[in-house]
Coordinates of C-alpha atoms and ligand atoms in Angstrom, one line a residue:
M1 CA -22.7 258.5 31.2
A2 CA -21.0 260.2 28.3
E3 CA -22.8 261.3 25.2
I4 CA -23.8 258.5 22.9
R5 CA -25.5 258.3 19.5
L6 CA -29.3 258.0 19.8
D7 CA -29.4 254.9 17.6
K8 CA -26.7 253.2 19.6
F9 CA -28.3 254.0 22.9
L10 CA -31.6 252.6 21.7
A11 CA -30.1 249.5 20.2
N12 CA -28.2 248.8 23.5
R13 CA -31.1 249.3 25.7
S14 CA -33.8 247.5 23.8
S15 CA -34.2 244.4 21.6
Y16 CA -34.2 246.5 18.4
S17 CA -31.2 246.2 16.1
R18 CA -29.5 249.4 14.8
N19 CA -31.5 249.0 11.5
D20 CA -34.8 248.6 13.4
V21 CA -34.0 251.7 15.4
K22 CA -33.5 253.7 12.2
L23 CA -36.9 252.6 10.9
I24 CA -38.6 253.4 14.3
L25 CA -36.9 256.8 14.2
K26 CA -38.2 257.4 10.7
K27 CA -41.7 256.6 11.9
G28 CA -41.5 259.3 14.5
A29 CA -41.8 256.8 17.4
V30 CA -38.8 258.2 19.3
K31 CA -38.8 261.3 21.5
V32 CA -36.0 263.0 23.3
D33 CA -37.2 265.1 26.2
G34 CA -40.7 264.8 24.8
I35 CA -39.8 266.1 21.3
T36 CA -40.0 263.7 18.3
E37 CA -36.5 263.0 17.0
Y38 CA -35.8 261.6 13.5
N39 CA -32.1 261.9 13.4
S40 CA -30.4 258.6 14.4
S41 CA -26.9 260.1 14.6
R42 CA -28.0 262.7 17.1
K43 CA -25.9 262.6 20.3
I44 CA -27.7 262.4 23.6
N45 CA -26.6 262.2 27.2
P46 CA -28.8 259.5 28.8
D47 CA -28.2 260.7 32.3
L48 CA -29.6 264.2 31.5
Q49 CA -32.1 263.5 28.7
E50 CA -35.2 261.3 28.7
V51 CA -35.6 259.1 25.7
S52 CA -38.9 257.3 24.9
C53 CA -39.9 254.9 22.3
Y54 CA -43.6 254.5 21.5
D55 CA -44.1 256.7 24.6
K56 CA -42.3 254.2 26.9
K57 CA -39.3 255.6 28.7
I58 CA -36.0 253.9 27.8
L59 CA -34.1 253.4 31.0
S60 CA -30.8 255.3 31.1
G61 CA -29.2 253.5 34.1
S62 CA -26.1 251.6 33.2
H63 CA -27.8 248.2 34.1
V64 CA -31.2 246.7 34.2
Y65 CA -32.6 244.6 37.0
I66 CA -35.9 242.7 36.6
L67 CA -37.6 240.5 39.2
I68 CA -39.8 237.8 37.9
N69 CA -42.1 235.3 39.6
K70 CA -41.2 232.3 37.6
P71 CA -44.1 229.9 36.8
V72 CA -43.7 226.2 36.3
G73 CA -42.6 225.2 32.7
Y74 CA -39.9 227.9 32.2
I75 CA -36.2 227.3 32.4
C76 CA -33.6 229.8 33.7
A77 CA -31.6 230.2 30.5
T78 CA -31.4 232.8 27.7
E79 CA -32.3 230.4 24.9
D80 CA -33.5 226.9 24.5
K81 CA -34.7 224.8 21.6
I82 CA -37.3 222.9 23.6
H83 CA -38.5 224.8 26.6
K84 CA -39.7 228.3 27.2
T85 CA -37.1 230.5 28.9
V86 CA -37.6 233.1 31.6
L87 CA -36.6 235.8 29.1
E88 CA -40.0 235.2 27.4
L89 CA -41.6 236.6 30.5
V90 CA -40.0 240.0 29.8
P91 CA -41.7 242.5 27.4
D92 CA -39.6 243.4 24.3
K93 CA -38.9 246.9 25.5
L94 CA -37.0 245.6 28.5
K95 CA -35.2 242.8 26.6
I96 CA -31.9 244.5 26.3
K97 CA -28.8 242.8 25.1
G98 CA -26.9 240.8 27.6
L99 CA -29.9 240.1 29.9
F100 CA -29.6 236.8 31.7
P101 CA -31.0 235.0 34.8
A102 CA -28.8 235.5 37.8
G103 CA -29.2 232.0 39.3
R104 CA -31.4 229.1 38.5
L105 CA -34.7 227.5 39.5
D106 CA -35.7 224.1 38.2
I107 CA -38.3 223.9 35.4
D108 CA -40.9 222.7 38.0
S109 CA -40.0 225.3 40.6
T110 CA -41.6 228.7 40.9
G111 CA -40.7 232.1 42.4
L112 CA -38.1 234.8 42.6
V113 CA -35.5 235.1 39.8
L114 CA -33.4 238.2 39.0
L115 CA -32.7 239.0 35.4
T116 CA -30.0 241.5 34.8
D117 CA -27.2 242.5 32.4
D118 CA -24.9 243.3 35.4
G119 CA -22.4 240.4 35.4
E120 CA -20.5 241.9 38.4
L121 CA -23.6 242.0 40.6
A122 CA -24.7 238.5 39.5
H123 CA -21.2 237.2 40.4
K124 CA -21.5 238.8 43.9
M125 CA -24.9 237.1 44.3
L126 CA -23.9 233.7 43.0
A127 CA -20.3 233.2 44.0
P128 CA -20.2 230.2 46.5
K129 CA -18.1 232.2 49.0
S130 CA -20.7 235.0 49.2
H131 CA -23.2 232.7 50.9
V132 CA -26.1 234.9 50.0
P133 CA -29.2 233.3 51.7
K134 CA -32.0 232.0 49.5
Y135 CA -35.4 231.2 51.1
Y136 CA -37.7 228.6 49.7
L137 CA -41.3 227.7 50.6
V138 CA -41.5 224.0 50.1
K139 CA -44.4 221.6 50.3
L140 CA -43.3 218.2 51.5
K141 CA -44.9 214.8 51.1
N142 CA -44.4 214.1 54.8
N143 CA -44.3 216.2 57.9
L144 CA -41.0 217.8 58.9
Q145 CA -39.8 216.4 62.2
E146 CA -37.9 218.3 64.9
S147 CA -35.1 215.8 64.3
D148 CA -35.0 216.8 60.6
I149 CA -34.7 220.5 61.5
K150 CA -31.7 219.6 63.7
K151 CA -30.1 217.5 60.9
L152 CA -30.6 220.4 58.4
A153 CA -28.9 222.8 60.9
E154 CA -26.0 220.4 61.3
G155 CA -25.6 220.1 57.5
V156 CA -27.0 217.0 55.7
I157 CA -25.0 214.7 53.5
L158 CA -26.5 214.1 50.1
S159 CA -26.8 210.6 48.5
D160 CA -23.6 211.2 46.5
G161 CA -21.7 212.1 49.6
T162 CA -21.8 215.9 49.1
A163 CA -21.9 217.7 52.5
C164 CA -24.3 220.6 52.7
L165 CA -23.8 223.7 54.8
S166 CA -26.1 224.4 57.7
A167 CA -29.6 225.2 56.6
Q168 CA -32.3 226.7 58.8
A169 CA -35.8 225.4 58.5
Q170 CA -39.2 226.1 60.0
A171 CA -42.3 223.9 59.7
L172 CA -45.4 225.8 58.7
Q173 CA -48.9 224.3 58.3
D174 CA -50.0 221.5 56.0
N175 CA -46.5 220.1 55.4
Y176 CA -45.2 223.5 54.2
V177 CA -41.7 224.4 55.3
L178 CA -39.6 227.6 55.0
I179 CA -36.0 226.7 54.4
C180 CA -33.0 229.0 54.0
L181 CA -29.8 227.9 52.2
H182 CA -26.5 229.7 52.0
E183 CA -25.3 227.8 48.9
G184 CA -26.8 226.7 45.6
K185 CA -26.0 223.1 44.5
Y186 CA -27.8 221.4 41.7
H187 CA -31.4 220.4 42.8
Q188 CA -30.2 221.1 46.3
V189 CA -33.4 221.5 48.2
K190 CA -34.9 218.4 46.6
R191 CA -31.8 216.4 47.3
M192 CA -31.6 217.6 50.9
F193 CA -35.1 216.5 51.7
A194 CA -34.6 213.2 49.8
S195 CA -31.6 212.6 52.2
L196 CA -34.2 212.9 55.0
E197 CA -36.4 210.4 53.3
N198 CA -38.9 213.0 52.4
H199 CA -40.0 214.4 49.0
V200 CA -40.5 217.9 47.7
E201 CA -43.8 218.3 46.0
L202 CA -43.7 222.1 45.4
L203 CA -40.8 224.5 45.6
H204 CA -41.2 228.3 45.5
R205 CA -38.3 230.7 46.0
I206 CA -39.7 233.5 48.2
A207 CA -36.6 235.6 49.0
I208 CA -33.0 236.2 48.2
G209 CA -30.9 238.0 50.9
G210 CA -33.2 240.6 52.4
L211 CA -35.5 240.9 49.3
I212 CA -38.8 239.1 49.6
L213 CA -40.9 238.5 46.4
P214 CA -43.4 241.3 46.3
E215 CA -46.8 239.8 47.3
N216 CA -48.7 241.4 44.4
L217 CA -46.3 240.0 41.8
A218 CA -48.3 237.1 40.4
L219 CA -46.7 234.0 38.7
G220 CA -45.4 235.1 35.3
E221 CA -45.3 238.8 36.2
H222 CA -42.1 240.9 36.2
L223 CA -41.1 244.1 38.0
E224 CA -38.2 246.4 37.2
I225 CA -36.2 247.4 40.2
L226 CA -33.3 249.7 40.9
H227 CA -29.7 248.9 41.8
K228 CA -30.3 250.0 45.4
D229 CA -33.1 247.4 45.6
V230 CA -30.8 244.7 44.3
E231 CA -28.3 245.6 47.0
I232 CA -30.9 244.3 49.5
M233 CA -30.5 240.9 47.8
L234 CA -26.9 240.8 48.9
K235 CA -27.7 241.5 52.5
S236 CA -27.9 238.6 55.0
E237 CA -30.9 239.1 57.2
R238 CA -31.5 236.8 60.2
F239 CA -33.7 233.9 59.4
Q240 CA -36.2 234.8 62.1
V241 CA -36.6 238.3 60.6
I242 CA -37.3 237.0 57.1
Y243 CA -39.6 234.3 58.5
E244 CA -41.7 236.8 60.4
Q245 CA -41.9 239.2 57.4
I246 CA -43.0 236.4 55.1
M247 CA -45.6 235.2 57.6
K248 CA -46.9 238.8 58.1
R249 CA -47.1 239.5 54.4
F250 CA -48.4 236.2 53.1
S251 CA -51.3 234.7 54.8
S252 CA -51.8 230.9 54.8
Y253 CA -54.5 231.7 52.2
W254 CA -51.9 233.1 49.9
I255 CA -49.6 230.1 50.4
N256 CA -52.4 227.7 49.6
K257 CA -53.9 229.5 46.6
R258 CA -50.9 231.2 44.9
F259 CA -47.9 228.9 45.4
Ligands
URA1 N1 -33.3 223.5 44.9 C1 -33.9 222.7 44.1 O1 -33.9 221.5 44.3 N2 -34.6 223.2 43.0 C2 -34.7 224.5 42.8 O2 -35.3 224.9 41.8 C3 -34.0 225.4 43.6 C4 -33.3 224.9 44.7

């Protein structure tokens, strides 16, 4: 990254405005390479110098990637007059301009959502033709039958006539199911099970591509990750591999207590 004015860098990488940044600098809250800096017009090279604000490092990478474990009651939007948004789960210091949820979960769904300011990456992840697999742990009203697994693999037809791509599913215990979709239509998982005359009671996104929600990330918590971690989200792992990893990491205790 080329040299950039300190106030511009801070305003770009935080929720502070340029004016806020000037005040914070005056207060002596900003350090460059560990030394307090008061001069807002000072030029810095974010790739070579470490900038901190109130002793928290300001990330210099060109984009930010944050995983969240979305709880019920939050919507995947940047602002809303009625509902809480997933951005409210991110601390102010990470709330940089242009941060948005790359993909959606319903207000009553929980689990893995990526927040980023990297539009190109989000496009790669969400474009219908990229078919990035998304894994959901679902609690159903009724048992999943072998015949349902077959229908899902063949591609179910939704009530409005929409044809779905093949989806892999595996029944777990107590009406829980792991299902993997390669597309993301509106309310798709709920509508797919409705077409099988079943009903989704709980829906939790557990993985995207090869990236499984970290087991120690509780509902409502966030985790900053690196670009190379996000790349794993774009990889298509075999269903069986992800299924086994999920089963190894998350005991049935976890599924029952945390999801
Ligand atoms: N499918 C749904 O029905 N809801 C979600 O939140 C995600 C996938």
